[in-house]
PDB file of C-alpha atoms in Angstrom:
ATOM      1  CA  MET D   1     -44.346 -84.075  93.718  1.00 58.00           C
ATOM      2  CA  THR D   2     -40.486 -84.458  93.857  1.00 72.00           C
ATOM      3  CA  ALA D   3     -39.280 -87.777  95.470  1.00 87.00           C
ATOM      4  CA  LEU D   4     -36.921 -87.236  98.604  1.00 92.00           C
ATOM      5  CA  LEU D   5     -34.274 -89.081  96.753  1.00 95.00           C
ATOM      6  CA  GLU D   6     -33.917 -89.891  92.992  1.00 95.00           C
ATOM      7  CA  VAL D   7     -31.013 -92.094  91.974  1.00 96.00           C
ATOM      8  CA  SER D   8     -30.686 -92.776  88.186  1.00 95.00           C
ATOM      9  CA  GLY D   9     -27.935 -94.470  86.152  1.00 95.00           C
ATOM     10  CA  LEU D  10     -25.662 -94.787  89.119  1.00 96.00           C
ATOM     11  CA  GLU D  11     -22.138 -96.107  88.423  1.00 95.00           C
ATOM     12  CA  VAL D  12     -19.280 -96.292  90.865  1.00 96.00           C
ATOM     13  CA  GLU D  13     -15.598 -97.652  89.621  1.00 95.00           C
ATOM     14  CA  PHE D  14     -12.592 -98.210  91.723  1.00 94.00           C
ATOM     15  CA  ARG D  15      -9.054 -97.883  90.428  1.00 93.00           C
ATOM     16  CA  THR D  16      -6.935-100.767  91.662  1.00 91.00           C
ATOM     17  CA  ALA D  17      -3.341-102.338  90.962  1.00 91.00           C
ATOM     18  CA  GLU D  18      -5.298-105.282  89.363  1.00 91.00           C
ATOM     19  CA  GLY D  19      -7.447-102.942  87.234  1.00 91.00           C
ATOM     20  CA  ILE D  20     -11.131-101.306  87.476  1.00 93.00           C
ATOM     21  CA  VAL D  21     -13.496-102.545  89.700  1.00 93.00           C
ATOM     22  CA  LYS D  22     -16.954-101.831  88.246  1.00 93.00           C
ATOM     23  CA  ALA D  23     -18.778-101.872  91.741  1.00 94.00           C
ATOM     24  CA  VAL D  24     -22.052-100.568  90.613  1.00 95.00           C
ATOM     25  CA  LYS D  25     -23.528-100.566  87.359  1.00 94.00           C
ATOM     26  CA  GLY D  26     -26.576 -98.244  86.085  1.00 92.00           C
ATOM     27  CA  VAL D  27     -28.620 -98.498  89.316  1.00 95.00           C
ATOM     28  CA  ASP D  28     -32.159 -96.527  89.519  1.00 95.00           C
ATOM     29  CA  PHE D  29     -34.511 -96.204  92.364  1.00 96.00           C
ATOM     30  CA  THR D  30     -36.235 -93.462  94.465  1.00 95.00           C
ATOM     31  CA  VAL D  31     -37.198 -93.223  97.894  1.00 95.00           C
ATOM     32  CA  GLU D  32     -40.308 -91.240  99.123  1.00 94.00           C
ATOM     33  CA  ARG D  33     -40.939 -89.711 102.498  1.00 92.00           C
ATOM     34  CA  GLY D  34     -42.477 -92.139 105.148  1.00 92.00           C
ATOM     35  CA  LYS D  35     -41.406 -95.147 102.967  1.00 94.00           C
ATOM     36  CA  THR D  36     -38.606 -97.638 103.352  1.00 95.00           C
ATOM     37  CA  LEU D  37     -36.667 -99.148 100.280  1.00 96.00           C
ATOM     38  CA  GLY D  38     -35.043-102.269 100.958  1.00 95.00           C
ATOM     39  CA  ILE D  39     -31.777-103.194  99.171  1.00 96.00           C
ATOM     40  CA  VAL D  40     -30.936-107.078  99.337  1.00 95.00           C
ATOM     41  CA  GLY D  41     -28.422-109.149  97.934  1.00 91.00           C
ATOM     42  CA  GLU D  42     -25.206-111.247  98.744  1.00 90.00           C
ATOM     43  CA  SER D  43     -21.852-109.547 100.055  1.00 88.00           C
ATOM     44  CA  GLY D  44     -20.273-107.944  97.170  1.00 87.00           C
ATOM     45  CA  SER D  45     -23.433-107.276  95.159  1.00 91.00           C
ATOM     46  CA  GLY D  46     -23.036-103.453  95.409  1.00 92.00           C
ATOM     47  CA  LYS D  47     -25.499-102.479  98.337  1.00 93.00           C
ATOM     48  CA  SER D  48     -23.057-100.662 100.534  1.00 92.00           C
ATOM     49  CA  VAL D  49     -21.193 -98.961  97.693  1.00 94.00           C
ATOM     50  CA  THR D  50     -24.354 -97.512  96.495  1.00 95.00           C
ATOM     51  CA  SER D  51     -25.370 -96.193  99.734  1.00 93.00           C
ATOM     52  CA  LEU D  52     -21.889 -94.480 100.206  1.00 93.00           C
ATOM     53  CA  ALA D  53     -22.131 -93.089  96.857  1.00 94.00           C
ATOM     54  CA  VAL D  54     -25.505 -91.424  97.891  1.00 93.00           C
ATOM     55  CA  MET D  55     -23.850 -89.943 100.871  1.00 92.00           C
ATOM     56  CA  GLY D  56     -20.681 -88.837  98.915  1.00 91.00           C
ATOM     57  CA  LEU D  57     -18.132 -90.676 100.916  1.00 90.00           C
ATOM     58  CA  HIS D  58     -16.367 -92.340  98.079  1.00 91.00           C
ATOM     59  CA  ARG D  59     -12.766 -91.057  97.918  1.00 88.00           C
ATOM     60  CA  ALA D  60     -12.168 -89.089  94.634  1.00 86.00           C
ATOM     61  CA  ALA D  61      -8.661 -90.297  94.523  1.00 88.00           C
ATOM     62  CA  SER D  62      -9.505 -93.750  93.931  1.00 90.00           C
ATOM     63  CA  SER D  63     -13.028 -93.857  92.609  1.00 93.00           C
ATOM     64  CA  THR D  64     -15.194 -92.713  89.909  1.00 93.00           C
ATOM     65  CA  VAL D  65     -18.954 -91.914  90.537  1.00 95.00           C
ATOM     66  CA  THR D  66     -21.376 -91.119  87.573  1.00 95.00           C
ATOM     67  CA  GLY D  67     -25.012 -90.903  87.027  1.00 95.00           C
ATOM     68  CA  SER D  68     -27.514 -88.696  88.995  1.00 95.00           C
ATOM     69  CA  VAL D  69     -28.410 -88.658  92.635  1.00 95.00           C
ATOM     70  CA  LYS D  70     -30.896 -85.974  93.489  1.00 94.00           C
ATOM     71  CA  PHE D  71     -32.049 -85.195  97.052  1.00 93.00           C
ATOM     72  CA  GLU D  72     -35.276 -83.195  96.846  1.00 91.00           C
ATOM     73  CA  GLY D  73     -34.354 -82.085  93.385  1.00 90.00           C
ATOM     74  CA  THR D  74     -30.651 -81.013  94.100  1.00 91.00           C
ATOM     75  CA  GLU D  75     -27.920 -82.962  92.095  1.00 93.00           C
ATOM     76  CA  LEU D  76     -25.314 -84.263  94.368  1.00 93.00           C
ATOM     77  CA  ILE D  77     -23.024 -85.832  91.625  1.00 93.00           C
ATOM     78  CA  GLY D  78     -20.595 -83.208  90.543  1.00 88.00           C
ATOM     79  CA  ALA D  79     -21.734 -80.931  93.183  1.00 88.00           C
ATOM     80  CA  VAL D  80     -19.249 -78.699  95.238  1.00 88.00           C
ATOM     81  CA  PRO D  81     -18.228 -80.772  98.334  1.00 87.00           C
ATOM     82  CA  GLU D  82     -19.559 -78.033 100.564  1.00 86.00           C
ATOM     83  CA  THR D  83     -23.141 -78.757  99.297  1.00 87.00           C
ATOM     84  CA  VAL D  84     -22.905 -82.398  99.938  1.00 89.00           C
ATOM     85  CA  ARG D  85     -21.378 -81.832 103.368  1.00 86.00           C
ATOM     86  CA  LYS D  86     -23.906 -79.580 104.302  1.00 87.00           C
ATOM     87  CA  LEU D  87     -26.861 -82.135 103.513  1.00 88.00           C
ATOM     88  CA  ARG D  88     -24.877 -85.030 105.071  1.00 88.00           C
ATOM     89  CA  GLY D  89     -25.654 -85.441 108.500  1.00 82.00           C
ATOM     90  CA  ARG D  90     -28.249 -82.654 108.658  1.00 84.00           C
ATOM     91  CA  ARG D  91     -30.484 -83.870 105.915  1.00 90.00           C
ATOM     92  CA  MET D  92     -29.140 -87.302 105.147  1.00 91.00           C
ATOM     93  CA  ALA D  93     -27.839 -89.584 107.886  1.00 90.00           C
ATOM     94  CA  MET D  94     -26.390 -93.011 107.848  1.00 90.00           C
ATOM     95  CA  ILE D  95     -26.648 -95.655 110.436  1.00 88.00           C
ATOM     96  CA  PHE D  96     -23.245 -97.876 109.696  1.00 84.00           C
ATOM     97  CA  GLN D  97     -23.061-101.885 110.051  1.00 78.00           C
ATOM     98  CA  ASP D  98     -20.671-102.065 113.105  1.00 76.00           C
ATOM     99  CA  ALA D  99     -21.459 -99.697 115.915  1.00 78.00           C
ATOM    100  CA  LEU D 100     -18.272-100.505 117.849  1.00 79.00           C
ATOM    101  CA  THR D 101     -15.824 -99.587 114.986  1.00 82.00           C
ATOM    102  CA  SER D 102     -18.046 -96.501 113.921  1.00 86.00           C
ATOM    103  CA  LEU D 103     -18.039 -94.960 117.439  1.00 88.00           C
ATOM    104  CA  HIS D 104     -14.645 -93.403 118.307  1.00 91.00           C
ATOM    105  CA  PRO D 105     -13.550 -95.427 121.507  1.00 89.00           C
ATOM    106  CA  TYR D 106     -11.785 -92.331 123.255  1.00 92.00           C
ATOM    107  CA  PHE D 107     -14.839 -89.913 123.233  1.00 92.00           C
ATOM    108  CA  THR D 108     -18.070 -90.309 125.247  1.00 93.00           C
ATOM    109  CA  ILE D 109     -21.351 -91.281 123.461  1.00 93.00           C
ATOM    110  CA  GLY D 110     -22.580 -87.803 124.385  1.00 92.00           C
ATOM    111  CA  ASP D 111     -19.421 -85.912 123.128  1.00 93.00           C
ATOM    112  CA  GLN D 112     -19.957 -87.754 119.619  1.00 92.00           C
ATOM    113  CA  ILE D 113     -23.657 -86.894 119.303  1.00 92.00           C
ATOM    114  CA  ALA D 114     -22.843 -83.230 120.514  1.00 91.00           C
ATOM    115  CA  GLU D 115     -19.993 -82.889 117.828  1.00 89.00           C
ATOM    116  CA  ALA D 116     -22.505 -83.782 115.114  1.00 87.00           C
ATOM    117  CA  TYR D 117     -25.228 -81.598 116.346  1.00 86.00           C
ATOM    118  CA  ARG D 118     -22.875 -78.466 116.559  1.00 87.00           C
ATOM    119  CA  GLU D 119     -21.483 -79.009 113.266  1.00 84.00           C
ATOM    120  CA  HIS D 120     -24.914 -78.370 111.592  1.00 83.00           C
ATOM    121  CA  HIS D 121     -26.741 -76.186 114.252  1.00 84.00           C
ATOM    122  CA  GLY D 122     -23.992 -74.561 116.388  1.00 83.00           C
ATOM    123  CA  GLY D 123     -24.796 -73.437 119.844  1.00 82.00           C
ATOM    124  CA  SER D 124     -22.930 -74.051 123.067  1.00 87.00           C
ATOM    125  CA  ARG D 125     -21.574 -77.435 124.202  1.00 87.00           C
ATOM    126  CA  LYS D 126     -24.040 -77.735 126.899  1.00 89.00           C
ATOM    127  CA  ALA D 127     -26.925 -77.227 124.551  1.00 90.00           C
ATOM    128  CA  ALA D 128     -25.644 -79.824 122.394  1.00 90.00           C
ATOM    129  CA  LEU D 129     -25.172 -82.296 125.184  1.00 91.00           C
ATOM    130  CA  GLU D 130     -28.928 -81.669 126.350  1.00 91.00           C
ATOM    131  CA  ARG D 131     -29.634 -82.642 122.657  1.00 92.00           C
ATOM    132  CA  ALA D 132     -27.680 -85.784 123.120  1.00 92.00           C
ATOM    133  CA  VAL D 133     -29.595 -86.545 126.285  1.00 93.00           C
ATOM    134  CA  GLU D 134     -32.874 -86.165 124.375  1.00 90.00           C
ATOM    135  CA  VAL D 135     -32.120 -88.392 121.364  1.00 89.00           C
ATOM    136  CA  LEU D 136     -30.642 -91.106 123.600  1.00 91.00           C
ATOM    137  CA  GLY D 137     -33.749 -90.964 125.472  1.00 89.00           C
ATOM    138  CA  ASP D 138     -35.813 -91.046 122.269  1.00 85.00           C
ATOM    139  CA  VAL D 139     -34.365 -94.299 121.161  1.00 85.00           C
ATOM    140  CA  GLY D 140     -35.048 -96.218 124.433  1.00 85.00           C
ATOM    141  CA  ILE D 141     -31.809 -95.855 126.365  1.00 89.00           C
ATOM    142  CA  PRO D 142     -32.232 -95.877 130.028  1.00 90.00           C
ATOM    143  CA  GLU D 143     -30.874 -93.111 132.369  1.00 93.00           C
ATOM    144  CA  PRO D 144     -29.728 -91.092 129.154  1.00 91.00           C
ATOM    145  CA  ARG D 145     -28.516 -88.275 131.471  1.00 93.00           C
ATOM    146  CA  ARG D 146     -26.106 -90.746 133.092  1.00 94.00           C
ATOM    147  CA  ARG D 147     -25.092 -92.592 130.247  1.00 93.00           C
ATOM    148  CA  VAL D 148     -24.628 -89.661 127.658  1.00 93.00           C
ATOM    149  CA  HIS D 149     -21.141 -89.489 129.658  1.00 94.00           C
ATOM    150  CA  GLU D 150     -20.347 -93.193 129.196  1.00 94.00           C
ATOM    151  CA  HIS D 151     -17.999 -94.521 126.472  1.00 94.00           C
ATOM    152  CA  PRO D 152     -18.893 -97.093 123.598  1.00 91.00           C
ATOM    153  CA  HIS D 153     -17.487-100.034 125.191  1.00 92.00           C
ATOM    154  CA  GLN D 154     -19.726 -99.512 128.315  1.00 93.00           C
ATOM    155  CA  PHE D 155     -22.702-100.122 126.126  1.00 91.00           C
ATOM    156  CA  SER D 156     -24.039-103.438 125.219  1.00 87.00           C
ATOM    157  CA  GLY D 157     -24.254-104.290 121.477  1.00 82.00           C
ATOM    158  CA  GLY D 158     -28.081-103.379 121.448  1.00 83.00           C
ATOM    159  CA  MET D 159     -27.484 -99.981 123.249  1.00 87.00           C
ATOM    160  CA  ARG D 160     -24.643 -99.153 120.877  1.00 89.00           C
ATOM    161  CA  GLN D 161     -26.800 -99.733 117.983  1.00 85.00           C
ATOM    162  CA  ARG D 162     -29.190 -97.424 119.758  1.00 87.00           C
ATOM    163  CA  ALA D 163     -26.742 -94.885 120.225  1.00 90.00           C
ATOM    164  CA  MET D 164     -25.875 -95.018 116.495  1.00 88.00           C
ATOM    165  CA  ILE D 165     -29.352 -94.266 115.657  1.00 87.00           C
ATOM    166  CA  ALA D 166     -29.556 -91.427 118.125  1.00 88.00           C
ATOM    167  CA  LEU D 167     -26.365 -90.081 116.322  1.00 90.00           C
ATOM    168  CA  ALA D 168     -28.202 -90.397 113.089  1.00 87.00           C
ATOM    169  CA  LEU D 169     -31.222 -88.657 114.498  1.00 85.00           C
ATOM    170  CA  SER D 170     -29.354 -85.807 116.407  1.00 87.00           C
ATOM    171  CA  CYS D 171     -29.863 -83.366 113.336  1.00 85.00           C
ATOM    172  CA  GLU D 172     -33.342 -84.631 112.661  1.00 85.00           C
ATOM    173  CA  PRO D 173     -32.695 -85.873 108.919  1.00 89.00           C
ATOM    174  CA  ASP D 174     -35.375 -86.456 106.420  1.00 91.00           C
ATOM    175  CA  LEU D 175     -33.397 -89.536 104.864  1.00 93.00           C
ATOM    176  CA  ILE D 176     -31.722 -92.319 106.975  1.00 92.00           C
ATOM    177  CA  ILE D 177     -29.603 -94.912 105.158  1.00 93.00           C
ATOM    178  CA  ALA D 178     -29.315 -98.035 107.588  1.00 90.00           C
ATOM    179  CA  ASP D 179     -26.436-100.345 106.386  1.00 89.00           C
ATOM    180  CA  GLU D 180     -26.810-103.868 107.954  1.00 85.00           C
ATOM    181  CA  PRO D 181     -27.852-102.295 111.202  1.00 81.00           C
ATOM    182  CA  THR D 182     -29.021-105.479 112.853  1.00 77.00           C
ATOM    183  CA  THR D 183     -26.229-107.895 111.797  1.00 72.00           C
ATOM    184  CA  ALA D 184     -24.342-108.314 114.863  1.00 67.00           C
ATOM    185  CA  LEU D 185     -27.206-108.309 117.140  1.00 72.00           C
ATOM    186  CA  ASP D 186     -29.180-111.334 118.517  1.00 76.00           C
ATOM    187  CA  VAL D 187     -32.706-112.105 117.332  1.00 80.00           C
ATOM    188  CA  THR D 188     -34.304-110.247 120.429  1.00 80.00           C
ATOM    189  CA  VAL D 189     -32.256-107.218 120.106  1.00 77.00           C
ATOM    190  CA  GLN D 190     -32.691-107.262 116.337  1.00 79.00           C
ATOM    191  CA  ALA D 191     -36.330-107.101 116.424  1.00 83.00           C
ATOM    192  CA  GLN D 192     -36.223-104.320 118.980  1.00 81.00           C
ATOM    193  CA  VAL D 193     -33.935-102.017 116.899  1.00 81.00           C
ATOM    194  CA  LEU D 194     -36.198-102.611 113.828  1.00 84.00           C
ATOM    195  CA  GLU D 195     -39.561-101.896 115.724  1.00 85.00           C
ATOM    196  CA  LEU D 196     -37.588 -98.643 116.946  1.00 82.00           C
ATOM    197  CA  LEU D 197     -36.542 -97.729 113.356  1.00 84.00           C
ATOM    198  CA  LYS D 198     -40.146 -98.116 112.284  1.00 87.00           C
ATOM    199  CA  LYS D 199     -41.709 -96.110 115.079  1.00 86.00           C
ATOM    200  CA  LEU D 200     -39.303 -93.209 114.334  1.00 84.00           C
ATOM    201  CA  GLN D 201     -40.136 -93.341 110.944  1.00 88.00           C
ATOM    202  CA  GLN D 202     -43.912 -93.270 111.336  1.00 87.00           C
ATOM    203  CA  GLU D 203     -43.477 -90.183 113.923  1.00 86.00           C
ATOM    204  CA  ARG D 204     -41.000 -88.302 111.778  1.00 85.00           C
ATOM    205  CA  GLY D 205     -42.014 -89.146 108.340  1.00 88.00           C
ATOM    206  CA  LEU D 206     -38.380 -90.268 107.525  1.00 90.00           C
ATOM    207  CA  GLY D 207     -37.414 -91.887 104.381  1.00 92.00           C
ATOM    208  CA  VAL D 208     -35.291 -95.022 104.767  1.00 93.00           C
ATOM    209  CA  ILE D 209     -33.020 -97.201 102.875  1.00 95.00           C
ATOM    210  CA  MET D 210     -32.692-100.558 104.650  1.00 94.00           C
ATOM    211  CA  ILE D 211     -29.451-102.297 103.211  1.00 93.00           C
ATOM    212  CA  THR D 212     -29.260-106.052 104.310  1.00 90.00           C
ATOM    213  CA  HIS D 213     -28.837-109.636 103.077  1.00 87.00           C
ATOM    214  CA  ASP D 214     -31.649-110.758 105.485  1.00 85.00           C
ATOM    215  CA  LEU D 215     -34.811-111.187 103.789  1.00 88.00           C
ATOM    216  CA  GLY D 216     -36.551-111.649 107.048  1.00 86.00           C
ATOM    217  CA  VAL D 217     -35.531-108.024 107.622  1.00 87.00           C
ATOM    218  CA  ILE D 218     -36.747-106.730 104.341  1.00 91.00           C
ATOM    219  CA  ALA D 219     -40.226-108.674 104.933  1.00 90.00           C
ATOM    220  CA  ARG D 220     -40.476-106.704 108.156  1.00 89.00           C
ATOM    221  CA  VAL D 221     -39.647-103.117 107.310  1.00 90.00           C
ATOM    222  CA  ALA D 222     -39.771-102.550 103.648  1.00 93.00           C
ATOM    223  CA  ASP D 223     -42.345-101.273 101.194  1.00 94.00           C
ATOM    224  CA  GLU D 224     -40.364-101.415  98.230  1.00 96.00           C
ATOM    225  CA  VAL D 225     -37.388-103.860  97.235  1.00 97.00           C
ATOM    226  CA  LEU D 226     -34.481-103.523  95.065  1.00 97.00           C
ATOM    227  CA  VAL D 227     -32.461-106.908  94.524  1.00 96.00           C
ATOM    228  CA  MET D 228     -28.905-106.423  93.539  1.00 96.00           C
ATOM    229  CA  TYR D 229     -26.481-109.010  91.998  1.00 95.00           C
ATOM    230  CA  GLY D 230     -22.954-108.351  90.579  1.00 93.00           C
ATOM    231  CA  GLY D 231     -23.144-104.479  91.050  1.00 93.00           C
ATOM    232  CA  SER D 232     -26.520-104.310  89.068  1.00 94.00           C
ATOM    233  CA  ALA D 233     -30.292-104.555  89.793  1.00 95.00           C
ATOM    234  CA  ALA D 234     -31.588-107.721  89.205  1.00 95.00           C
ATOM    235  CA  GLU D 235     -35.472-107.141  90.286  1.00 96.00           C
ATOM    236  CA  GLN D 236     -37.368-104.206  91.961  1.00 97.00           C
ATOM    237  CA  ALA D 237     -41.038-104.586  93.186  1.00 96.00           C
ATOM    238  CA  PRO D 238     -43.448-103.877  96.140  1.00 96.00           C
ATOM    239  CA  VAL D 239     -42.486-106.006  99.113  1.00 96.00           C
ATOM    240  CA  ASP D 240     -45.409-108.020  99.039  1.00 95.00           C
ATOM    241  CA  THR D 241     -45.196-108.593  95.136  1.00 96.00           C
ATOM    242  CA  LEU D 242     -41.666-109.620  95.440  1.00 95.00           C
ATOM    243  CA  PHE D 243     -42.319-112.525  98.190  1.00 94.00           C
ATOM    244  CA  ALA D 244     -45.450-113.588  96.485  1.00 93.00           C
ATOM    245  CA  SER D 245     -44.271-113.507  92.916  1.00 94.00           C
ATOM    246  CA  PRO D 246     -40.309-113.360  92.347  1.00 94.00           C
ATOM    247  CA  ARG D 247     -39.388-113.163  88.577  1.00 94.00           C
ATOM    248  CA  HIS D 248     -35.580-113.132  88.664  1.00 95.00           C
ATOM    249  CA  PRO D 249     -33.961-116.621  89.269  1.00 94.00           C
ATOM    250  CA  TYR D 250     -31.509-114.939  91.776  1.00 95.00           C
ATOM    251  CA  THR D 251     -34.607-113.556  93.758  1.00 95.00           C
ATOM    252  CA  ARG D 252     -36.200-117.114  93.783  1.00 92.00           C
ATOM    253  CA  GLY D 253     -32.795-118.767  94.708  1.00 92.00           C
ATOM    254  CA  LEU D 254     -32.689-116.088  97.887  1.00 92.00           C
ATOM    255  CA  LEU D 255     -36.296-116.854  98.710  1.00 91.00           C
ATOM    256  CA  ASP D 256     -35.881-120.864  98.464  1.00 88.00           C
ATOM    257  CA  SER D 257     -32.844-120.608 100.683  1.00 86.00           C
ATOM    258  CA  LEU D 258     -35.071-119.210 103.688  1.00 81.00           C
ATOM    259  CA  PRO D 259     -35.892-121.905 106.384  1.00 77.00           C
ATOM    260  CA  ARG D 260     -39.398-122.961 106.032  1.00 73.00           C
ATOM    261  CA  LEU D 261     -41.696-123.941 109.105  1.00 71.00           C
ATOM    262  CA  ASP D 262     -43.793-126.216 106.725  1.00 71.00           C
ATOM    263  CA  ALA D 263     -40.523-128.224 105.402  1.00 67.00           C
ATOM    264  CA  ALA D 264     -40.212-131.917 106.021  1.00 70.00           C
ATOM    265  CA  GLU D 265     -38.168-133.038 108.994  1.00 74.00           C
ATOM    266  CA  GLY D 266     -34.591-133.597 107.949  1.00 71.00           C
ATOM    267  CA  GLU D 267     -34.973-131.588 104.566  1.00 72.00           C
ATOM    268  CA  ALA D 268     -31.817-130.059 103.761  1.00 76.00           C
ATOM    269  CA  LEU D 269     -31.907-126.233 103.041  1.00 77.00           C
ATOM    270  CA  SER D 270     -31.603-124.856  99.478  1.00 82.00           C
ATOM    271  CA  SER D 271     -28.763-123.000  98.255  1.00 84.00           C
ATOM    272  CA  ILE D 272     -27.617-121.040  95.295  1.00 88.00           C
ATOM    273  CA  PRO D 273     -24.363-123.022  94.020  1.00 88.00           C
ATOM    274  CA  GLY D 274     -21.204-121.201  93.159  1.00 88.00           C
ATOM    275  CA  SER D 275     -19.896-117.716  94.053  1.00 89.00           C
ATOM    276  CA  PRO D 276     -20.820-114.233  93.369  1.00 90.00           C
ATOM    277  CA  PRO D 277     -19.061-113.070  90.290  1.00 91.00           C
ATOM    278  CA  SER D 278     -15.567-111.208  89.930  1.00 90.00           C
ATOM    279  CA  LEU D 279     -16.093-107.263  89.705  1.00 90.00           C
ATOM    280  CA  LEU D 280     -12.597-107.037  87.946  1.00 90.00           C
ATOM    281  CA  ASN D 281     -13.712-109.565  85.385  1.00 90.00           C
ATOM    282  CA  PRO D 282     -17.540-110.117  85.243  1.00 89.00           C
ATOM    283  CA  PRO D 283     -19.003-112.648  83.089  1.00 91.00           C
ATOM    284  CA  PRO D 284     -20.507-111.580  79.937  1.00 92.00           C
ATOM    285  CA  GLY D 285     -24.060-110.720  79.589  1.00 91.00           C
ATOM    286  CA  CYS D 286     -26.217-111.464  82.733  1.00 93.00           C
ATOM    287  CA  ALA D 287     -23.732-111.689  85.536  1.00 93.00           C
ATOM    288  CA  PHE D 288     -25.999-114.559  87.368  1.00 94.00           C
ATOM    289  CA  HIS D 289     -25.936-116.794  84.195  1.00 93.00           C
ATOM    290  CA  PRO D 290     -23.045-119.180  85.417  1.00 92.00           C
ATOM    291  CA  ARG D 291     -25.056-120.055  88.626  1.00 93.00           C
ATOM    292  CA  CYS D 292     -28.504-119.736  87.092  1.00 91.00           C
ATOM    293  CA  PRO D 293     -30.622-123.067  86.958  1.00 89.00           C
ATOM    294  CA  VAL D 294     -32.628-121.611  84.031  1.00 88.00           C
ATOM    295  CA  TYR D 295     -29.785-120.865  81.968  1.00 87.00           C
ATOM    296  CA  ALA D 296     -28.028-124.219  82.894  1.00 85.00           C
ATOM    297  CA  ALA D 297     -31.055-125.915  81.371  1.00 86.00           C
ATOM    298  CA  GLU D 298     -31.858-123.842  78.433  1.00 85.00           C
ATOM    299  CA  LYS D 299     -28.296-122.388  77.240  1.00 88.00           C
ATOM    300  CA  ASN D 300     -30.046-119.483  75.830  1.00 89.00           C
ATOM    301  CA  PRO D 301     -27.697-116.989  74.068  1.00 90.00           C
ATOM    302  CA  LEU D 302     -29.656-114.071  75.496  1.00 90.00           C
ATOM    303  CA  CYS D 303     -28.119-114.777  78.570  1.00 91.00           C
ATOM    304  CA  THR D 304     -24.450-114.283  77.626  1.00 91.00           C
ATOM    305  CA  GLY D 305     -25.236-111.165  75.076  1.00 88.00           C
ATOM    306  CA  GLU D 306     -25.701-107.899  76.492  1.00 88.00           C
ATOM    307  CA  ARG D 307     -25.982-107.012  80.149  1.00 89.00           C
ATOM    308  CA  PRO D 308     -29.687-106.959  80.910  1.00 91.00           C
ATOM    309  CA  GLN D 309     -31.538-103.756  82.270  1.00 91.00           C
ATOM    310  CA  LEU D 310     -34.716-103.838  84.479  1.00 93.00           C
ATOM    311  CA  ARG D 311     -37.876-103.652  82.451  1.00 92.00           C
ATOM    312  CA  LEU D 312     -41.455-103.385  83.359  1.00 93.00           C
ATOM    313  CA  VAL D 313     -42.945-106.920  83.470  1.00 92.00           C
ATOM    314  CA  ALA D 314     -46.093-106.397  85.514  1.00 91.00           C
ATOM    315  CA  GLU D 315     -47.467-103.136  87.208  1.00 92.00           C
ATOM    316  CA  GLY D 316     -44.909-101.912  89.701  1.00 92.00           C
ATOM    317  CA  HIS D 317     -42.740-104.867  88.957  1.00 96.00           C
ATOM    318  CA  ARG D 318     -39.423-104.566  87.152  1.00 95.00           C
ATOM    319  CA  ASN D 319     -36.994-107.493  86.089  1.00 96.00           C
ATOM    320  CA  ALA D 320     -33.712-107.869  84.548  1.00 94.00           C
ATOM    321  CA  CYS D 321     -33.871-111.513  83.490  1.00 93.00           C
ATOM    322  CA  GLN D 322     -33.681-111.594  79.564  1.00 89.00           C
ATOM    323  CA  LEU D 323     -35.693-114.839  79.757  1.00 88.00           C
ATOM    324  CA  ASP D 324     -38.730-113.515  81.565  1.00 82.00           C
ATOM    325  CA  GLY D 325     -41.559-113.821  79.069  1.00 69.00           C
ATOM    326  CA  VAL D 326     -39.231-115.522  76.545  1.00 58.00           C
ATOM    327  CA  THR D 327     -39.819-118.973  75.173  1.00 45.00           C
ATOM    328  CA  ALA D 328     -36.944-121.024  74.711  1.00 41.00           C
TER     329      ALA D 328
END
């Protein structure tokens, strides 16, 4: 059976005045119907760049995208723009990080949803506004028939994010990419939004890519997890496996930095020393090695040789650490 989305060898480069930024390097993953892939990593790891490449939203004038992105077997990399445009919004939709800046301040919420719906389904403005009322009700916005005529600034942060979800759902897509959809929300509203996405996914069989830096969100919603660092995949595994048996030092560092209820009183939170690598001038070999406690202890030349690739280390579990299974 063909996967909903298959990404293979995806690479994204940006041309800048300082040189070539290698933002994504050889990323592979698949998304099945009804399943959620969580992509996690620090800022600058390539998460959002990967999602924009899947949606075909990088400007050709300043970027180069290579590899393969197949949606239900249809190749999108190198496809004519019209092919991608017909899929984008209709079959593939994206929920952006900041709803306030993603929604146009001049137009009402209803007009923005109706415009997207009419672009792909045609019909009258009245029918499109009725669809907007319907999806606003689906995502839990009270009095949708009245609020469909309000502007984004009249919605609270949580309601704006629900409106963004409604906009994404208006054309009944098969795949939703949610890029940090709960970052600006308080914990209570965040939980409501995540619960809403999970409910809609179960009802409609959606494939979901959840992009976040928050491992708590990943634990709550993901089936499979892809950990990214420095534009590359560091580790990939089912969510329970990743949390129970992380193999990459970066993944262990992320998990160790989480607050714990069983921590001793006054115990300081753990952190990963250093900063993410420059994508203009990345370090040789494994991009994480300058911050890696294992490399600091062993100084293994494998870490500074070739750039590591994901390899199978256990059933369903892939790791890009060169030292996994190697005795110093």
